[in-house]
Tab-separated table of C-alpha atoms in Angstrom:
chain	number	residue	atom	x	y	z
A	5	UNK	CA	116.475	31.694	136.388
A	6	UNK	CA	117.129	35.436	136.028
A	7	UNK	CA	113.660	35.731	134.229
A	8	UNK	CA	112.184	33.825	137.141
A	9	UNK	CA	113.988	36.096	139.540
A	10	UNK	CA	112.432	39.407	138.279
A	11	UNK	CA	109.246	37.871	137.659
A	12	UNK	CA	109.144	37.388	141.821
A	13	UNK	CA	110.558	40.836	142.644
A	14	UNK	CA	108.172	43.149	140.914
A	15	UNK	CA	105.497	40.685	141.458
A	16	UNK	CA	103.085	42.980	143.646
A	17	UNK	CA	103.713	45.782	141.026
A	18	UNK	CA	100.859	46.862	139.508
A	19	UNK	CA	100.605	49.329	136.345
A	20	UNK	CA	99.606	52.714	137.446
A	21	UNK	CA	95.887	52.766	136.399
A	22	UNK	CA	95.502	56.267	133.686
A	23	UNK	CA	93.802	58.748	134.753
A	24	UNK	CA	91.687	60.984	133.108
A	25	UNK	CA	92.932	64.633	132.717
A	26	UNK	CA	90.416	67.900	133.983
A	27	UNK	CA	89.745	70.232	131.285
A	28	UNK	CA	92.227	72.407	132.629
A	29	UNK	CA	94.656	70.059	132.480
A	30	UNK	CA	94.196	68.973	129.035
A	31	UNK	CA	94.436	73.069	127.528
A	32	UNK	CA	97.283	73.440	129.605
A	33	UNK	CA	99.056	69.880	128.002
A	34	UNK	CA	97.747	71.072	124.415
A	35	UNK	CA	99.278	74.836	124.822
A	36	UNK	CA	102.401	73.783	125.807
A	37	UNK	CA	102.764	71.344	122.578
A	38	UNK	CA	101.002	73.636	120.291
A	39	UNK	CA	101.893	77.153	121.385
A	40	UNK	CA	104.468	77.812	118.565
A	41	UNK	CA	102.371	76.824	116.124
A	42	UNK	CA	99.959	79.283	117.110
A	43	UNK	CA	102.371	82.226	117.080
A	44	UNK	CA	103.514	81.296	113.769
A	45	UNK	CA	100.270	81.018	112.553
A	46	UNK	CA	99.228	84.568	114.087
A	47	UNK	CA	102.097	86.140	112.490
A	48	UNK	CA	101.415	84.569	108.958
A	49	UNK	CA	97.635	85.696	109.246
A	50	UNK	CA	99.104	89.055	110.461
A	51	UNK	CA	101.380	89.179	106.995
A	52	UNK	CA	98.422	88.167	104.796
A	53	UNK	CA	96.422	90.711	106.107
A	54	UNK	CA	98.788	93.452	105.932
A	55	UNK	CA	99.175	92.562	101.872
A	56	UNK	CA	95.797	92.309	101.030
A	57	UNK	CA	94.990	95.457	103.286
A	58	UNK	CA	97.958	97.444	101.417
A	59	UNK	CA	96.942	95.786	97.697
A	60	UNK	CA	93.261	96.991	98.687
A	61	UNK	CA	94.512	100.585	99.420
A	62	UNK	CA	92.045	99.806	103.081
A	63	UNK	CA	92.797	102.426	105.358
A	64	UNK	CA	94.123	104.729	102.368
A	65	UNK	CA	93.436	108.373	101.622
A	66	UNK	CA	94.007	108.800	97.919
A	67	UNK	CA	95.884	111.921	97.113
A	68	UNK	CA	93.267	114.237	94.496
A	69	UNK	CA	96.236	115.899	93.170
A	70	UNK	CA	100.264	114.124	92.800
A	71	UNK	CA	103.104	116.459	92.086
A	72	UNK	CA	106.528	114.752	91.344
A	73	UNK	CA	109.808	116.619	92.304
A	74	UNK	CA	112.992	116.443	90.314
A	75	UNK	CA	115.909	117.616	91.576
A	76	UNK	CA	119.407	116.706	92.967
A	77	UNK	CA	119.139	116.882	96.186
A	78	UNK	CA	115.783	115.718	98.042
A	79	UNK	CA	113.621	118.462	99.768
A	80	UNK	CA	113.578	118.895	103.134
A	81	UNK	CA	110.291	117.237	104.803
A	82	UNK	CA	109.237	120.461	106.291
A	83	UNK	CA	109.434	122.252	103.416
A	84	UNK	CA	107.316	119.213	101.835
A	85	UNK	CA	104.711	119.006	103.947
A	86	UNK	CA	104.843	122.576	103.059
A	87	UNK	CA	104.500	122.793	99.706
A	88	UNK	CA	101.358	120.078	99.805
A	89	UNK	CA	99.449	121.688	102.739
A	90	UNK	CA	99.442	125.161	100.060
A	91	UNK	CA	98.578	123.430	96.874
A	92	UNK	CA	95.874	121.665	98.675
A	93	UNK	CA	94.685	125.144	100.111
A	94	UNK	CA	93.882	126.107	96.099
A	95	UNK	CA	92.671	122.315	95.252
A	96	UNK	CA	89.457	120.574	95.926
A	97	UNK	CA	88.264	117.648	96.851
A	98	UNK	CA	88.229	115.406	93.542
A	99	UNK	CA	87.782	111.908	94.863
A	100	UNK	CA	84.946	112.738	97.211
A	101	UNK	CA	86.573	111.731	101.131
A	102	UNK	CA	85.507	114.808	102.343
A	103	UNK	CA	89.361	116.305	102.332
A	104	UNK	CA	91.621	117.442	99.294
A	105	UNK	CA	94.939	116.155	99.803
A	106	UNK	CA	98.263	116.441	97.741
A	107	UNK	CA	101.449	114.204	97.836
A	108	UNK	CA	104.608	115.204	96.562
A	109	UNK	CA	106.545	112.296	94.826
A	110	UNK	CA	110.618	113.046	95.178
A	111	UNK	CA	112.458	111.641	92.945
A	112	UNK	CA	116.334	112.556	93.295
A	113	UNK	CA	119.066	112.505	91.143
A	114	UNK	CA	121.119	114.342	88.484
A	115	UNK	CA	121.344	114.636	84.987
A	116	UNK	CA	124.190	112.503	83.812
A	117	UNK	CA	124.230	110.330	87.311
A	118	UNK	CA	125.184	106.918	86.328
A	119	UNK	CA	125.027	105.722	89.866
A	120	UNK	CA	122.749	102.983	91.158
A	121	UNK	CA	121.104	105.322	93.603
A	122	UNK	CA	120.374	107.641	90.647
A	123	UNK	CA	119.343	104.865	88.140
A	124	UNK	CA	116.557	103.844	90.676
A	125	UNK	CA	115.320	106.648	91.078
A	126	UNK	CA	114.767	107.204	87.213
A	127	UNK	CA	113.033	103.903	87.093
A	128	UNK	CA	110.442	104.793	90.161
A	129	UNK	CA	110.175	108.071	88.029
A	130	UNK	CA	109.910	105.992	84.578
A	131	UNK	CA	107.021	104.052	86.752
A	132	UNK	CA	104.995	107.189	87.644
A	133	UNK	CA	105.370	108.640	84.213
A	134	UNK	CA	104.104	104.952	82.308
A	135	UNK	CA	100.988	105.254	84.919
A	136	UNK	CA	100.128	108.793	84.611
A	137	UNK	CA	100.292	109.004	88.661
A	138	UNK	CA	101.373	112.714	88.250
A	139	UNK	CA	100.475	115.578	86.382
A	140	UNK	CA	102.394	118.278	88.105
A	141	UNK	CA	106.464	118.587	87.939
A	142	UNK	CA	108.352	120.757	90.007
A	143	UNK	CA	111.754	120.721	88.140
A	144	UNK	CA	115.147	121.424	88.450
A	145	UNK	CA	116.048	121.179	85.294
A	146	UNK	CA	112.824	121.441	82.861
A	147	UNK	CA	114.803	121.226	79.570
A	148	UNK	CA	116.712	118.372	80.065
A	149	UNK	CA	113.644	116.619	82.281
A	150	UNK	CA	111.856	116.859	78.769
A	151	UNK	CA	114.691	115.765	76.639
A	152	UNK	CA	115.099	112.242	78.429
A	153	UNK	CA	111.458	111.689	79.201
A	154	UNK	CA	109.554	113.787	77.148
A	155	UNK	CA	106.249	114.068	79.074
A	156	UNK	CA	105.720	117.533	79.259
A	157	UNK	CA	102.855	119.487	77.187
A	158	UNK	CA	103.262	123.336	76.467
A	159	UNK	CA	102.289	125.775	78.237
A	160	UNK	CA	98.766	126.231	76.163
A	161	UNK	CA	98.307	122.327	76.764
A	162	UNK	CA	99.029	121.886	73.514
A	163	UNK	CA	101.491	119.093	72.385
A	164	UNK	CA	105.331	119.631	71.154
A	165	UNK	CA	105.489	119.183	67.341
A	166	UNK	CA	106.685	115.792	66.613
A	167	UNK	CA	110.036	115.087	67.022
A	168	UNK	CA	110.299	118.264	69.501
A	169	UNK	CA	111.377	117.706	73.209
A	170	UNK	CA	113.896	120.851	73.599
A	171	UNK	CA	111.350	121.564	76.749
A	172	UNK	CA	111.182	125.087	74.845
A	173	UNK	CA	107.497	126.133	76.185
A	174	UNK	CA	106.903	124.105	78.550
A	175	UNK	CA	107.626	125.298	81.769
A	176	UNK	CA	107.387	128.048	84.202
A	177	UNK	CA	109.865	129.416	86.207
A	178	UNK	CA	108.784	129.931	90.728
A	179	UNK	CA	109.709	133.409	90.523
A	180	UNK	CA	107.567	134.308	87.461
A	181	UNK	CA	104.622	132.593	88.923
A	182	UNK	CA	102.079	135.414	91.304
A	183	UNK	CA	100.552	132.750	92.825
A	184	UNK	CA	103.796	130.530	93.526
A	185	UNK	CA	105.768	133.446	94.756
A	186	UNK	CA	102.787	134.578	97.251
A	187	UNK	CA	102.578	130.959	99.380
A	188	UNK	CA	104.478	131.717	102.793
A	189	UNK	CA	106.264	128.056	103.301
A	190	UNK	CA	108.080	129.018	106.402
A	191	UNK	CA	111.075	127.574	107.972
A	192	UNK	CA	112.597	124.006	107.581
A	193	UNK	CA	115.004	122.527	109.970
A	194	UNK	CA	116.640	119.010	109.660
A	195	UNK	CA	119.666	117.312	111.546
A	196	UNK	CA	122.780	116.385	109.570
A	197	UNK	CA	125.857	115.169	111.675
A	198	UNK	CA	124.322	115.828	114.743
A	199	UNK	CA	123.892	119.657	113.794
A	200	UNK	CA	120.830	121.299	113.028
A	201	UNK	CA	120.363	123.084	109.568
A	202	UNK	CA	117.750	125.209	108.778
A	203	UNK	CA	116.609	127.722	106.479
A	204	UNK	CA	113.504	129.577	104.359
A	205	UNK	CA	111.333	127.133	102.169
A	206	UNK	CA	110.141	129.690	100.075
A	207	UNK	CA	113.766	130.596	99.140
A	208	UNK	CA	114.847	126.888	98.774
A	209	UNK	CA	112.059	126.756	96.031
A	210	UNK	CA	111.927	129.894	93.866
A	211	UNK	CA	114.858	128.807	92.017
A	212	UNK	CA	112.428	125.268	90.355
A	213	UNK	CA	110.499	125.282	87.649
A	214	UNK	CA	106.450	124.015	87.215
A	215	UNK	CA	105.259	122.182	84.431
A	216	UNK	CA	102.417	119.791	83.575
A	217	UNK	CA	102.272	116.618	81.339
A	218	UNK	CA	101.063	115.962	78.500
A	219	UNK	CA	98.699	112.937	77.104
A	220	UNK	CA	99.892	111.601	74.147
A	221	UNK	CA	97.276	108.580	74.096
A	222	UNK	CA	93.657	107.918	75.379
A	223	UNK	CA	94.237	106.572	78.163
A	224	UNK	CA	92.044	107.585	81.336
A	225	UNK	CA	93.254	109.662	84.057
A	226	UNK	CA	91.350	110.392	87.323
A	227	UNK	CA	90.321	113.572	86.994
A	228	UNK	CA	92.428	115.408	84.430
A	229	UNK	CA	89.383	118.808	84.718
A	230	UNK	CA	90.360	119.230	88.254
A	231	UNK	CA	94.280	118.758	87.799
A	232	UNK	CA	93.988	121.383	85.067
A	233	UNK	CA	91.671	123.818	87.213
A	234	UNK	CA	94.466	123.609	89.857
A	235	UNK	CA	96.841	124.074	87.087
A	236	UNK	CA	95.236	127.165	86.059
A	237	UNK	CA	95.096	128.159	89.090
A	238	UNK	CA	99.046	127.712	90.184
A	239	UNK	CA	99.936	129.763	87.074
A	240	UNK	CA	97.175	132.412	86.975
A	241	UNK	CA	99.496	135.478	85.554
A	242	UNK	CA	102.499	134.071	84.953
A	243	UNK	CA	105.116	134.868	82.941
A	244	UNK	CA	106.647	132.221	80.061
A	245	UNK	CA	109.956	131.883	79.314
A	246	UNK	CA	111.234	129.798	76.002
A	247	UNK	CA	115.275	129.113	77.058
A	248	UNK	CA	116.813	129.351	80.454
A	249	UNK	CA	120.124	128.465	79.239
């Protein structure tokens, strides 16, 4: 009976006949089930891209000349941007962009620094050294630079004896360098708890030490004739020392 009952009420009901959706209608249904997908998928693309664009070096200038600092404390970026702008001034352009450009690696820590700050920055340093990225080292400390990584060449370009890396020979001292001690490298200013400290580049510098590595092997480098034009260049009349200790 109740089937025969329900059968009577919705007897004059009729199923609502489909109807076919405008275009509109039908991008509007398919955004709003689809529109995450899309987002994700844009942002995915967007990541790709950004790999293969940074792999490909796309949109890159290529320095013509690295320099690698070694020190305790990183320098400041004015007195960085400093340093590269009057290197570049005496450099030319080697890769053939129509510019010269430098870059100055940092690589900060201190001799005897066991921390983990310290040992990564010895590996990233280890890395640059194993590729041959830079031939120019503004040191700290030259001797014991060459003692634990023994890179350095003398100051002729020739090679230490083997079994030598007392870093006897192989540098230059800032202040005994013409060239080096002419460059004007103004001011630098940085904040540090919400005070400002500034100060004279040139005197934040004199006290490092410039040397240049050595090749112990055949393997290619980009343009080792420039490097060691600029080289010659850097140190034109300067003064050697053997010991600094």
């Amino acid at each position: 009976m109740a089937s025969e009952y329900w059968k009577w009420k919705f007897k004059d009901v009729r199923p609502e006949e489909k109807r076919e959706l405008t275009p509109e209608e039908k991008r509007k249904n398919w955004w709003h089930y689809h529109r995450w997908h899309v987002v994700i998928g844009i942002v995915l693309v967007g990541i790709a891209a950004n790999l293969v664009w940074n792999a490909l070096g796309i949109g890159k200038t290529e320095p013509d000349y690295t320099f690698a600092y070694v020190g305790g404390a990183a320098l400041p970026d004015d007195t960085a941007a400093a340093l590269e702008s009057a290197f570049a001034a005496l450099g030319e352009d080697l890769n053939g962009d129509g510019q010269v450009t430098v870059q100055l690696r940092q690589y900060v820590f201190k001799t005897g620094d066991m921390s983990r700050e310290a040992a990564a920055a010895q590996t990233a340093l280890m890395a640059d050294i194993l590729e041959g990225d830079s031939y120019f080292f503004l040191l700290e400390e030259p001797m014991p630079f060459q003692q634990n990584f023994q890179v350095l060449c003398r100051l002729d370009g020739s090679l230490p004896e083997e079994g030598d890396f007392s870093g006897e020979g192989t540098f230059y001292s800032w202040r005994l360098c013409p060239v080096l001690q002419s460059m004007e490298l103004g001011e630098y200013a940085y904040d540090l708890l919400g005070e400002t400290v500034t100060g004279s580049s040139d005197a934040l510098v004199s006290g490092l030490f410039v040397a240049r590595r050595g090749y112990w092997n055949e393997k290619d480098c980009a343009c080792p004739e420039g490097w060691a034009a600029l080289w010659d260049k850097l140190t034109e009349g300067a003064i050697g020392v053997v010991s600094v200790w």
